[in-house]
mmCIF file of C-alpha atoms in Angstrom:
data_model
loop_
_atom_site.group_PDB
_atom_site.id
_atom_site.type_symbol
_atom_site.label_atom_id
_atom_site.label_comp_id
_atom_site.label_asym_id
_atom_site.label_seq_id
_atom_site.Cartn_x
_atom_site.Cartn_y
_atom_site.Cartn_z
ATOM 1 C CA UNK A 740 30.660 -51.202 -76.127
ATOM 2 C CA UNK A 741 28.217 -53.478 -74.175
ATOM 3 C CA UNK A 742 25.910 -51.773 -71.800
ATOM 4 C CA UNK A 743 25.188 -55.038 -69.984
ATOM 5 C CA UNK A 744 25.518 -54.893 -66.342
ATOM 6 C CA UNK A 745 27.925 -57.730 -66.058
ATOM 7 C CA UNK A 746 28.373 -58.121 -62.571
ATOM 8 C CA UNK A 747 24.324 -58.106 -61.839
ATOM 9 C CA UNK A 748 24.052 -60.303 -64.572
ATOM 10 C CA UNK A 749 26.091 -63.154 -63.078
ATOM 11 C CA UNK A 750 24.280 -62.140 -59.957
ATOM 12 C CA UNK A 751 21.450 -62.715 -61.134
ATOM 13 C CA UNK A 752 21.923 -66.483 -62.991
ATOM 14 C CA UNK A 753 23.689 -67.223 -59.567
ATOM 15 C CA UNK A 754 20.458 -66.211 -57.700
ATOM 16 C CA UNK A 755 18.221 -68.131 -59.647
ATOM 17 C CA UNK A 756 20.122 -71.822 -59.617
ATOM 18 C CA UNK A 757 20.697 -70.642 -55.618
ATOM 19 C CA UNK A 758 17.542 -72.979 -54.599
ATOM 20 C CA UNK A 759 18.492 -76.240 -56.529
ATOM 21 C CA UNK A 760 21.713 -76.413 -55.031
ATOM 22 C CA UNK A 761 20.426 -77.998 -51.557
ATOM 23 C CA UNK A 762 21.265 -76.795 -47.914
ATOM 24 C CA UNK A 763 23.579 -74.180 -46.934
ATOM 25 C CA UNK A 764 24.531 -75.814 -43.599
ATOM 26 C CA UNK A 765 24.453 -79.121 -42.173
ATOM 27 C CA UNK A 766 23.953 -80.167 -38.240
ATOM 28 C CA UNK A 767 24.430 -84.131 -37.458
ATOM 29 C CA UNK A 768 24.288 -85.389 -34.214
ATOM 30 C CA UNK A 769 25.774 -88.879 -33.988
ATOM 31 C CA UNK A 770 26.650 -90.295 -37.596
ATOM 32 C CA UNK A 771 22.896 -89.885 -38.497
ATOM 33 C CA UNK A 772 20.872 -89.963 -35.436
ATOM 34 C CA UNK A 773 19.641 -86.084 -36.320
ATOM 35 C CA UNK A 774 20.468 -84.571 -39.382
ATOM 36 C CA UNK A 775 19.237 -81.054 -40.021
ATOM 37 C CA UNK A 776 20.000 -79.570 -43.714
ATOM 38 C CA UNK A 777 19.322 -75.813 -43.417
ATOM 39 C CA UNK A 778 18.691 -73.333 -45.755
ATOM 40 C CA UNK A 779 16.689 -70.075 -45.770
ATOM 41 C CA UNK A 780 14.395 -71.759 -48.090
ATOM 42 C CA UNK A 781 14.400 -75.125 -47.146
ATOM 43 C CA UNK A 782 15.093 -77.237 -43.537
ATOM 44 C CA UNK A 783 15.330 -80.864 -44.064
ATOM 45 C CA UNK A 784 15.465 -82.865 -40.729
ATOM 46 C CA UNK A 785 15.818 -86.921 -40.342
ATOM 47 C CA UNK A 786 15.943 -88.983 -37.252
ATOM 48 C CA UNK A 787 18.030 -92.020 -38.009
ATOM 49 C CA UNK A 788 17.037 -91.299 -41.426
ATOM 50 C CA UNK A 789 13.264 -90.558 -41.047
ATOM 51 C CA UNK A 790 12.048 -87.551 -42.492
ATOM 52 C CA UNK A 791 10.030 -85.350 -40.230
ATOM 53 C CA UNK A 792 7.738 -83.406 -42.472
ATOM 54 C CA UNK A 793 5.215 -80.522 -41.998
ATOM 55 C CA UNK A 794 3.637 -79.807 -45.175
ATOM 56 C CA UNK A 795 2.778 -75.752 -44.431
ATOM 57 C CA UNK A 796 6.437 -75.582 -43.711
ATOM 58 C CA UNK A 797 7.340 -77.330 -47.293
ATOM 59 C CA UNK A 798 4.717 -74.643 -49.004
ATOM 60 C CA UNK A 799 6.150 -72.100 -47.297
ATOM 61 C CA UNK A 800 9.753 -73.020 -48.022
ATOM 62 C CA UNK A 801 8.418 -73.273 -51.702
ATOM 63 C CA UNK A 802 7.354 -69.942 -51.152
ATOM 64 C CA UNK A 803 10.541 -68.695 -50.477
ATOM 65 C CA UNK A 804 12.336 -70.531 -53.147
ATOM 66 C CA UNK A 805 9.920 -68.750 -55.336
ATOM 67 C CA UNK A 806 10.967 -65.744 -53.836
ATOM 68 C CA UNK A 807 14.668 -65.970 -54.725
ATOM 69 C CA UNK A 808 14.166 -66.935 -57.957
ATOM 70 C CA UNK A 809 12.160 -63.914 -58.466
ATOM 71 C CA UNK A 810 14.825 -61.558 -57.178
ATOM 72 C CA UNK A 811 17.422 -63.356 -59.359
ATOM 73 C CA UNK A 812 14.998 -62.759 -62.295
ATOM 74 C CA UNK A 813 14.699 -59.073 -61.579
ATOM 75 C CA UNK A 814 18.591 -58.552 -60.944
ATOM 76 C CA UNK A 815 18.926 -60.211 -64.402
ATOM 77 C CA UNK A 816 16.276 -58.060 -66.027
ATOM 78 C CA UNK A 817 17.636 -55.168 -64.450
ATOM 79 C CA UNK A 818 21.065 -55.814 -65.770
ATOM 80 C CA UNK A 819 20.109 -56.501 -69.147
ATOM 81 C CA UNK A 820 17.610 -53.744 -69.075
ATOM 82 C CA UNK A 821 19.974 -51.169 -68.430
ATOM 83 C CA UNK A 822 21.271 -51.587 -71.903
ATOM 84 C CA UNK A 823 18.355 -49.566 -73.525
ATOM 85 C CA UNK A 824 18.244 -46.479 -73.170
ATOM 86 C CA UNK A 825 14.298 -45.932 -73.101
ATOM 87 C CA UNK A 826 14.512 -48.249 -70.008
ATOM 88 C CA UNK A 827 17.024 -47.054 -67.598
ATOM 89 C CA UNK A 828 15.286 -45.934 -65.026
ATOM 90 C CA UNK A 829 13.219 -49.071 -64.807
ATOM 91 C CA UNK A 830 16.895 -51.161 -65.080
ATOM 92 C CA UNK A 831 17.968 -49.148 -61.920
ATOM 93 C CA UNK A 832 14.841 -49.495 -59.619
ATOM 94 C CA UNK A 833 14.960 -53.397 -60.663
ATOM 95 C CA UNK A 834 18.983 -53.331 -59.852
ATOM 96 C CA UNK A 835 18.340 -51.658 -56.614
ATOM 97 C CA UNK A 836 15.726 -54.301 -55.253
ATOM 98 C CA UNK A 837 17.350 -56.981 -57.055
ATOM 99 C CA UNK A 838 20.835 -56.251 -55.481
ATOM 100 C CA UNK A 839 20.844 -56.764 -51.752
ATOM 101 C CA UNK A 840 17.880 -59.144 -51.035
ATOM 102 C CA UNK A 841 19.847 -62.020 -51.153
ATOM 103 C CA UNK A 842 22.539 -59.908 -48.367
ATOM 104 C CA UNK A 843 19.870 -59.628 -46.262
ATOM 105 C CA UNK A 844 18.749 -63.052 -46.495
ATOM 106 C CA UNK A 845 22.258 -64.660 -45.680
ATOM 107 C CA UNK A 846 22.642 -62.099 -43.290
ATOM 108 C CA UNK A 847 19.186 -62.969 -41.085
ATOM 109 C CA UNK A 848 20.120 -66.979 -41.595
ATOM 110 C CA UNK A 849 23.685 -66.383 -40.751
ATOM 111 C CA UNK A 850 22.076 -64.170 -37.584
ATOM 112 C CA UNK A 851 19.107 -66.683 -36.711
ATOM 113 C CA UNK A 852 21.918 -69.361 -36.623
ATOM 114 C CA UNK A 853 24.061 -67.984 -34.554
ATOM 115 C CA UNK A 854 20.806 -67.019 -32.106
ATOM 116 C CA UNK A 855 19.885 -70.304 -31.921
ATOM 117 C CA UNK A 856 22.802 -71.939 -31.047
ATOM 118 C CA UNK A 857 24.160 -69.050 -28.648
ATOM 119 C CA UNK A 858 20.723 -69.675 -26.410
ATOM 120 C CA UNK A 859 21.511 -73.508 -26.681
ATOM 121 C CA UNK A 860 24.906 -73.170 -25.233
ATOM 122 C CA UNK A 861 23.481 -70.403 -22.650
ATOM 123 C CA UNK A 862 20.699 -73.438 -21.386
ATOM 124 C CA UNK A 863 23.675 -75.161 -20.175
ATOM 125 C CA UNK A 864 22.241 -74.082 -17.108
ATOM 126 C CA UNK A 865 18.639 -75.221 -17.643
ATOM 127 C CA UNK A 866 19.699 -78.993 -17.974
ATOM 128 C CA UNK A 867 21.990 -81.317 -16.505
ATOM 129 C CA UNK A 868 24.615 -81.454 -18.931
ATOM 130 C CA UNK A 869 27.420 -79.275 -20.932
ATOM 131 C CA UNK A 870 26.429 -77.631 -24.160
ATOM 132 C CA UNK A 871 29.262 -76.469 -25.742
ATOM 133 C CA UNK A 872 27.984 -76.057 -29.441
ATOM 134 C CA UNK A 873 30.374 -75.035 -32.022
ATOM 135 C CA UNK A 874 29.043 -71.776 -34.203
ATOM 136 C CA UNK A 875 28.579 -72.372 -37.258
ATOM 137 C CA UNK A 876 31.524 -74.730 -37.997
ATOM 138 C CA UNK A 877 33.228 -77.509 -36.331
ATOM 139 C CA UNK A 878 32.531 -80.539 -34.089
ATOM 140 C CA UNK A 879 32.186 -81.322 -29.971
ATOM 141 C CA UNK A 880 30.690 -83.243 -28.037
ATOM 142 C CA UNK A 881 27.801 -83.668 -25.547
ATOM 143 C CA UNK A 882 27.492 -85.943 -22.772
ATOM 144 C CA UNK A 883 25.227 -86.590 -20.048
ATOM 145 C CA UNK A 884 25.431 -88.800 -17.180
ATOM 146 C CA UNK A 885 21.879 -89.543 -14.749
ATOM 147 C CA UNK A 886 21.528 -92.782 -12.840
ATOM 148 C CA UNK A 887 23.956 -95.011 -14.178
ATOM 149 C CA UNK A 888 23.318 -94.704 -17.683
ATOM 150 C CA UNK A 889 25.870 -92.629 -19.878
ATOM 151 C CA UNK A 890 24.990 -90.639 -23.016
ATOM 152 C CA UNK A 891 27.904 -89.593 -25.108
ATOM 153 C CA UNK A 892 26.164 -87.451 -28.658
ATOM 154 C CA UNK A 893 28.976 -86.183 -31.196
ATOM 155 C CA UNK A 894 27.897 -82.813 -32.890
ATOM 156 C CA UNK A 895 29.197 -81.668 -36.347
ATOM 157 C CA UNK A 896 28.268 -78.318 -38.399
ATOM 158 C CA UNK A 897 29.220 -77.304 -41.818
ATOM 159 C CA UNK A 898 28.627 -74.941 -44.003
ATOM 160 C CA UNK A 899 28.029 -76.667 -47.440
ATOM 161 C CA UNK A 900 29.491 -75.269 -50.968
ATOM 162 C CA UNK A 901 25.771 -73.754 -51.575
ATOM 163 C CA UNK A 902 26.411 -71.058 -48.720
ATOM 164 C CA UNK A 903 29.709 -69.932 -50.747
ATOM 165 C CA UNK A 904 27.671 -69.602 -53.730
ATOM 166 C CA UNK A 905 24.677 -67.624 -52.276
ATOM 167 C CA UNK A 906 27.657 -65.202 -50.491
ATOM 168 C CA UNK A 907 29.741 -64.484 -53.755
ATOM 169 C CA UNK A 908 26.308 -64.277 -55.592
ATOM 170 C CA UNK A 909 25.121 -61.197 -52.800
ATOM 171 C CA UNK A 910 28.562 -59.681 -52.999
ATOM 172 C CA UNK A 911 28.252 -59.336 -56.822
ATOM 173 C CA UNK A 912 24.916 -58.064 -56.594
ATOM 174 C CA UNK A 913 26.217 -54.870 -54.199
ATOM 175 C CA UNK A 914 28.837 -54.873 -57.511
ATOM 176 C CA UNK A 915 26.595 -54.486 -59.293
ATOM 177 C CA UNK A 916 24.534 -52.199 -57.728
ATOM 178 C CA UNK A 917 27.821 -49.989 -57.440
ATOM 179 C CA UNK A 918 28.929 -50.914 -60.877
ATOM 180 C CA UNK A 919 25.146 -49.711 -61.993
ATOM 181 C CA UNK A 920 25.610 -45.905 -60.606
ATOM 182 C CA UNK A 921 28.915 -45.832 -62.488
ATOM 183 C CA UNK A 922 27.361 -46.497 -65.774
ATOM 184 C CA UNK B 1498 4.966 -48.991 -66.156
ATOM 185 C CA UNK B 1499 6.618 -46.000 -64.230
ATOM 186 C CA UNK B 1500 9.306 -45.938 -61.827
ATOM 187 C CA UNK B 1501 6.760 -45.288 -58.922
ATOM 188 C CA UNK B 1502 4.317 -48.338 -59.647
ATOM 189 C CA UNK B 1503 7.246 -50.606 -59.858
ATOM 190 C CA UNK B 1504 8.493 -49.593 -56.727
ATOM 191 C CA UNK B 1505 5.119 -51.111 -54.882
ATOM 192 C CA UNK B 1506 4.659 -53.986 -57.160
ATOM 193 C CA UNK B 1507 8.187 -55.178 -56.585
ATOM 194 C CA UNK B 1508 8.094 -56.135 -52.671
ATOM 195 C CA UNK B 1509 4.661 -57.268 -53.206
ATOM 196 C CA UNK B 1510 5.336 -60.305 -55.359
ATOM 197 C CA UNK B 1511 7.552 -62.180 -52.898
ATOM 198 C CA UNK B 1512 4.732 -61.459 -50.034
ATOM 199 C CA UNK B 1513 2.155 -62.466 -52.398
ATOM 200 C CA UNK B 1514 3.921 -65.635 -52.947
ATOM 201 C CA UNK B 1515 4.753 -66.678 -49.494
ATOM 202 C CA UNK B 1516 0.822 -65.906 -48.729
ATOM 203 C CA UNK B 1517 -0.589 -67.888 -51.582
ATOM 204 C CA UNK B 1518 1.619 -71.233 -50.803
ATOM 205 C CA UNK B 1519 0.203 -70.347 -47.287
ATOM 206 C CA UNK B 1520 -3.223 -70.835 -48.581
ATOM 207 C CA UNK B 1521 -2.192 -73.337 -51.192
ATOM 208 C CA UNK B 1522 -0.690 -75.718 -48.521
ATOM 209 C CA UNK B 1523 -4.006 -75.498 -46.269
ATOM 210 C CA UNK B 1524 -6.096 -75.627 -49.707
ATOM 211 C CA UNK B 1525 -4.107 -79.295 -50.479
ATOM 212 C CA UNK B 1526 -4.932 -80.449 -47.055
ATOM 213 C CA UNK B 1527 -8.761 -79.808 -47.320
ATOM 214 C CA UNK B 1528 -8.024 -76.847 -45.093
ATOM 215 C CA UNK B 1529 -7.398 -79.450 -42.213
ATOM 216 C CA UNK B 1530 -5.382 -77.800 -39.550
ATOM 217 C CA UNK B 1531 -3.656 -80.531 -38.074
ATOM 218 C CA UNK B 1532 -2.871 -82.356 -41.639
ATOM 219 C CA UNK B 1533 -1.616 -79.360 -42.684
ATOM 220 C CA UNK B 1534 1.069 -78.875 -39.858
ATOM 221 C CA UNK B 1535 2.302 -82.320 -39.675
ATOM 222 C CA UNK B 1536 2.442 -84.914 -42.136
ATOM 223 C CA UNK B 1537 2.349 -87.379 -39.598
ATOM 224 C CA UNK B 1538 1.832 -87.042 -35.669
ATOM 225 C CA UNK B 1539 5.284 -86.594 -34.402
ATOM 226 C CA UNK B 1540 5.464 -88.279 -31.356
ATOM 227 C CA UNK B 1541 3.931 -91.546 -33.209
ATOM 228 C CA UNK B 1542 6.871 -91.247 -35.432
ATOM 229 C CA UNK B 1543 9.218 -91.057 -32.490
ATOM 230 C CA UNK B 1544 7.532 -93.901 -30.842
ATOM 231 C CA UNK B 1545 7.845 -96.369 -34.364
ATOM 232 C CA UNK B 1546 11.663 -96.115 -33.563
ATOM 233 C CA UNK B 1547 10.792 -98.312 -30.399
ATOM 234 C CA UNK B 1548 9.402 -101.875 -30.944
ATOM 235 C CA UNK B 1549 6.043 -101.823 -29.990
ATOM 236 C CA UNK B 1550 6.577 -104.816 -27.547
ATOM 237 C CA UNK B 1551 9.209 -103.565 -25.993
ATOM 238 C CA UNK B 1552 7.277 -100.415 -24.739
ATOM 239 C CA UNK B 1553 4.921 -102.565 -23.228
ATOM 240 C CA UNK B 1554 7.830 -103.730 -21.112
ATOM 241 C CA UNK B 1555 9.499 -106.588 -22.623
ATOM 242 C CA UNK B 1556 13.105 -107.986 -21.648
ATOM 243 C CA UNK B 1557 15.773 -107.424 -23.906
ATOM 244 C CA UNK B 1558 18.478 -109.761 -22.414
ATOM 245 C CA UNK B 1559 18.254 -113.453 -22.014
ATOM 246 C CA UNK B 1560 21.028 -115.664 -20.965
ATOM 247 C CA UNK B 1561 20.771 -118.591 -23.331
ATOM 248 C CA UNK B 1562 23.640 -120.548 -22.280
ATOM 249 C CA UNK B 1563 26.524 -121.306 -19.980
ATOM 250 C CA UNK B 1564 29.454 -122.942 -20.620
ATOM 251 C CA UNK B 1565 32.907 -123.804 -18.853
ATOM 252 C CA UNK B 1566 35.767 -124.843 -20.680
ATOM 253 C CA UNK B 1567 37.508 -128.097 -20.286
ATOM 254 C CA UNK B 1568 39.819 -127.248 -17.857
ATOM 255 C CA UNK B 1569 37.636 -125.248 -15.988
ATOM 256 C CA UNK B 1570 39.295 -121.901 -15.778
ATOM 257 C CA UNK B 1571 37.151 -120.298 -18.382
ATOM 258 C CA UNK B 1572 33.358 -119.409 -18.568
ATOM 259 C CA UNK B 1573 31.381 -118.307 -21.310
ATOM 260 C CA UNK B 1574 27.474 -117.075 -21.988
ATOM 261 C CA UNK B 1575 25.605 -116.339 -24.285
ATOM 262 C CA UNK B 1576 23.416 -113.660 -24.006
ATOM 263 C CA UNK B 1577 19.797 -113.348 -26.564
ATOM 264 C CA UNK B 1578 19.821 -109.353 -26.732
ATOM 265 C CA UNK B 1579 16.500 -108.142 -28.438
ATOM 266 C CA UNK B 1580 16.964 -104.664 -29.954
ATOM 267 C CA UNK B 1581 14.522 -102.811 -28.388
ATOM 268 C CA UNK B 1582 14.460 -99.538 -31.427
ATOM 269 C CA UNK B 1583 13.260 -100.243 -35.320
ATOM 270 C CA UNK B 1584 17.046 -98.600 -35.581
ATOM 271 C CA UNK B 1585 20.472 -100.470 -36.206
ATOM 272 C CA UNK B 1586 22.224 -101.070 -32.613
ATOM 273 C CA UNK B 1587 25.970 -101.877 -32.231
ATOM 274 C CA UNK B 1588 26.421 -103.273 -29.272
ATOM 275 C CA UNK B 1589 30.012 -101.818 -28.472
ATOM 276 C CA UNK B 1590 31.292 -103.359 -24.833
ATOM 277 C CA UNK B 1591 28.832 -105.832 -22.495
ATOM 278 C CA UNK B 1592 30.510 -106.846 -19.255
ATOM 279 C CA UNK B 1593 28.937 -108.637 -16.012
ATOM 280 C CA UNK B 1594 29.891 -110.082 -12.490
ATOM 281 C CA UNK B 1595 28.970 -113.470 -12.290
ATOM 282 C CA UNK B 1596 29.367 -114.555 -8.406
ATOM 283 C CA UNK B 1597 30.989 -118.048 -7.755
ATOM 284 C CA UNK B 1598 32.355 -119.911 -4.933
ATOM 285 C CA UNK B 1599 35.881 -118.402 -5.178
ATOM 286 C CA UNK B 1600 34.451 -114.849 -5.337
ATOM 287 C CA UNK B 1601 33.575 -113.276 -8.817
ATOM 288 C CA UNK B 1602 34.504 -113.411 -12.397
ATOM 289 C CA UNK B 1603 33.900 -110.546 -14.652
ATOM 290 C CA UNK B 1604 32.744 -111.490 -17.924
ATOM 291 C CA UNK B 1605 32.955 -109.187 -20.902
ATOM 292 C CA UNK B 1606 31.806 -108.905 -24.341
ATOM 293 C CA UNK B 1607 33.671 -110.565 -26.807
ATOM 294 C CA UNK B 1608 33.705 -109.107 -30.200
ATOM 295 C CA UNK B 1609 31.471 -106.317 -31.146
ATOM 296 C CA UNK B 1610 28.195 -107.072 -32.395
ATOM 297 C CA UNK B 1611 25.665 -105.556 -35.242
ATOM 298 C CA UNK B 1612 21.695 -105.979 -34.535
ATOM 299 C CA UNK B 1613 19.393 -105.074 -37.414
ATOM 300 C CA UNK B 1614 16.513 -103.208 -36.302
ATOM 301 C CA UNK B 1615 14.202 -104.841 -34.259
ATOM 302 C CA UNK B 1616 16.058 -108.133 -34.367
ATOM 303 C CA UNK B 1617 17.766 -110.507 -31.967
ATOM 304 C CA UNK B 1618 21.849 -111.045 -31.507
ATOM 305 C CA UNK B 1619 23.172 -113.291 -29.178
ATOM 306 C CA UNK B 1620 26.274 -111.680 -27.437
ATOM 307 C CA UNK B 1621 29.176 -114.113 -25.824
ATOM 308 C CA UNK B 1622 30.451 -112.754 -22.814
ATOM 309 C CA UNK B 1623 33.262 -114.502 -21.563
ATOM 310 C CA UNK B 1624 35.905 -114.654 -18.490
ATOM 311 C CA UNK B 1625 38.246 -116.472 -16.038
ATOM 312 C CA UNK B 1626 36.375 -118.845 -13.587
ATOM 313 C CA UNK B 1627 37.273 -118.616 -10.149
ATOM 314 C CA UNK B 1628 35.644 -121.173 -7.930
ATOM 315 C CA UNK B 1629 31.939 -122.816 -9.301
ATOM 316 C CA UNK B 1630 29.415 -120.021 -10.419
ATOM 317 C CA UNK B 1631 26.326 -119.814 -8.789
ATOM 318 C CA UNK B 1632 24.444 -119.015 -11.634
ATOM 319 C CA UNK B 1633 24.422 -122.276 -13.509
ATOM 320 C CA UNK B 1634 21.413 -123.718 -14.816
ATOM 321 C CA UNK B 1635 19.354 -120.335 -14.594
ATOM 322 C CA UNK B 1636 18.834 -118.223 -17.272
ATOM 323 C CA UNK B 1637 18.837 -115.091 -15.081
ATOM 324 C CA UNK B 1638 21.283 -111.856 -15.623
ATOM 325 C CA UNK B 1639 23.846 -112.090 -13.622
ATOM 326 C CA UNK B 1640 24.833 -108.830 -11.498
ATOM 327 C CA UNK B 1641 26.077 -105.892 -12.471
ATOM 328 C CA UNK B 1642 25.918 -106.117 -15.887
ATOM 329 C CA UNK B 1643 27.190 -102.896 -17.894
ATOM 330 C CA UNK B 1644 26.693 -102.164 -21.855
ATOM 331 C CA UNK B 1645 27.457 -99.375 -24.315
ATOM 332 C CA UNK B 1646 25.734 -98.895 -27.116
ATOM 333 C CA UNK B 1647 26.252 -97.478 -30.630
ATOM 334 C CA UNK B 1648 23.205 -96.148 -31.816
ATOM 335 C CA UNK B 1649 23.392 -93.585 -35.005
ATOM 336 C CA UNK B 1650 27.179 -92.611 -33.791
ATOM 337 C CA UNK B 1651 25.369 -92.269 -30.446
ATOM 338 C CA UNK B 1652 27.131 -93.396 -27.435
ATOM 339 C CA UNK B 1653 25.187 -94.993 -24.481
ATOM 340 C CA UNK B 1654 26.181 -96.397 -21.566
ATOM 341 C CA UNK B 1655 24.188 -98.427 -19.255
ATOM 342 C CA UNK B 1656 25.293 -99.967 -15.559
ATOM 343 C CA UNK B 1657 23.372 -102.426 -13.433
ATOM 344 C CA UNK B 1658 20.956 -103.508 -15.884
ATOM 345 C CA UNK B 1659 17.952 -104.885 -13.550
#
């Protein structure tokens, strides 16, 4: 009988391709007058398809990209690990950091989201239009009226594919973590 | 390696990481402050989305021609419209008062029109004709002219256009 710590295995190979499959959430306004492609390891903005660009933030984003490929890789090593017996207690201190960095890191994105757009809808009174922002998901619409002129901005948020991955890849890394103390 | 050293090396990597592409993003800049924040100075990035001419306060619209239908119940102009942004502009709706001798005619736009960045469109604005319009013969705005614009699935609506 394998020894293999299945579940932090497939954690852990989920982890690693987590950075190469692009943003976790999208926020357009217009059809492509702002575009902002989040991630926690990556935020791509274009104005009407202009990149804006600040090169400490790409370093640091590479940084962090680094950074969840290394937890993958330990996850994985932990979870292969565990099938010798001369290195179990190594396999278990590598499963238990390996298994719920990535929950934390959805979590504070998820939470630094929904901060962000909660204080944008509260500066509704702060300037002279409605903000109504959807959270997290959906569509609506801003407009503005000053001195004759009219400004009418549709707002759409998704969460992309890439977020579903990253969740199901933290949930079977707290399997695994559980499925490790059952071993 | 024990169980104990692992447990400090292991949160250390990640921090180590996010400090050395720190010092590796200021290293590939020539440890230049500035050229490490921004690529390129933001607000002269916002400001290439706006013709440079126009920002020195150029006119957009130009009435090009006028022209009244045979039987005289029907006036058209053209409008020159020069985008103003280096950004693809639908012009959605353009309407105007032009003032004649019988009172006023609105004119509207047409058929929707497409202007490349930074290029010219002429818009036809057309409408009944009461009376003989004061405006013939100059190539001035006439009053009240209204427009909405589509820029980037934005929506913008101007009224009285000086």
């Amino acid at each position: 009988m394998t020894r293999v710590n299945v579940p932090g295995v497939i954690a852990g190979l989920l982890t690693i391709t987590l950075p190469f499959l692009g943003a976790w959430w999208h926020l357009t306004l217009g059809t492509d007058a702002l575009v902002v492609s989040a991630a926690p390891f990556e935020v791509v903005t274009s104005i009407f398809g202009e990149k804006m660009t600040s090169p400490l933030f790409w370093w640091f984003c590479l940084g962090l990209k680094l950074g969840v490929i290394y937890v993958g890789v330990v996850l994985l090593a932990g979870s292969v690990l565990i099938a010798s017996d001369d290195h179990t207690a190594i396999a278990d201190e590598l499963i238990r950091f390996g298994s719920t960095k990535l929950m934390y890191l959805i979590i504070m994105f998820v939470a630094a989201l929904l901060i962000a757009i909660t204080l944008a809808n509260q500066s509704s009174g702060l300037v002279p239009f409605r903000i109504n922002l959807p959270y997290l998901i959906g569509s609506d619409v801003i407009s503005a009226s000053a001195e004759g002129a009219r400004i009418t901005i549709p707002i759409g948020m998704k969460l992309t594919w890439a977020f579903g991955a990253a969740v199901l890849a933290a949930m079977l890394g707290i399997v695994a973590r559980v499925y490790q103390k059952k071993m | 390696m024990n169980v104990k050293t692992l447990r400090i090396i292991l949160p250390l990597v990640p921090m180590i990481l996010l400090v050395a592409m720190v010092a590796a993003a200021f290293a590939a800049h020539g440890w230049d402050v500035e050229a490490t924040l921004f690529a390129e100075d933001p607000a002269r990035k916002m400001e290439n989305l706006i013709a440079p001419d126009v920002m020195a306060g150029g006119d957009s619209f130009k009435v090009s021609d006028i022209s009244i239908s045979d039987d005289g119940r029907k006036i058209s102009l053209e409008v020159e419209f020069r985008s103003p942004l280096n950004v693809p502009v639908t012009v959605k709706e353009l309407s105007a008062d032009i003032a004649a001798d019988g009172g006023s005619s609105r004119l509207s736009l047409q058929d929707e029109v497409k202007i490349l960045p930074n290029k010219s469109a002429t818009l036809e604005i057309a409408g009944l004709l009461n009376g003989t319009p004061s405006t013939m013969g100059t190539t001035q705005l006439p009053p009240n002219l209204t427009i909405k614009l589509e820029i980037g699935g934005i929506i913008i609506e101007m009224a009285e256009i000086p």
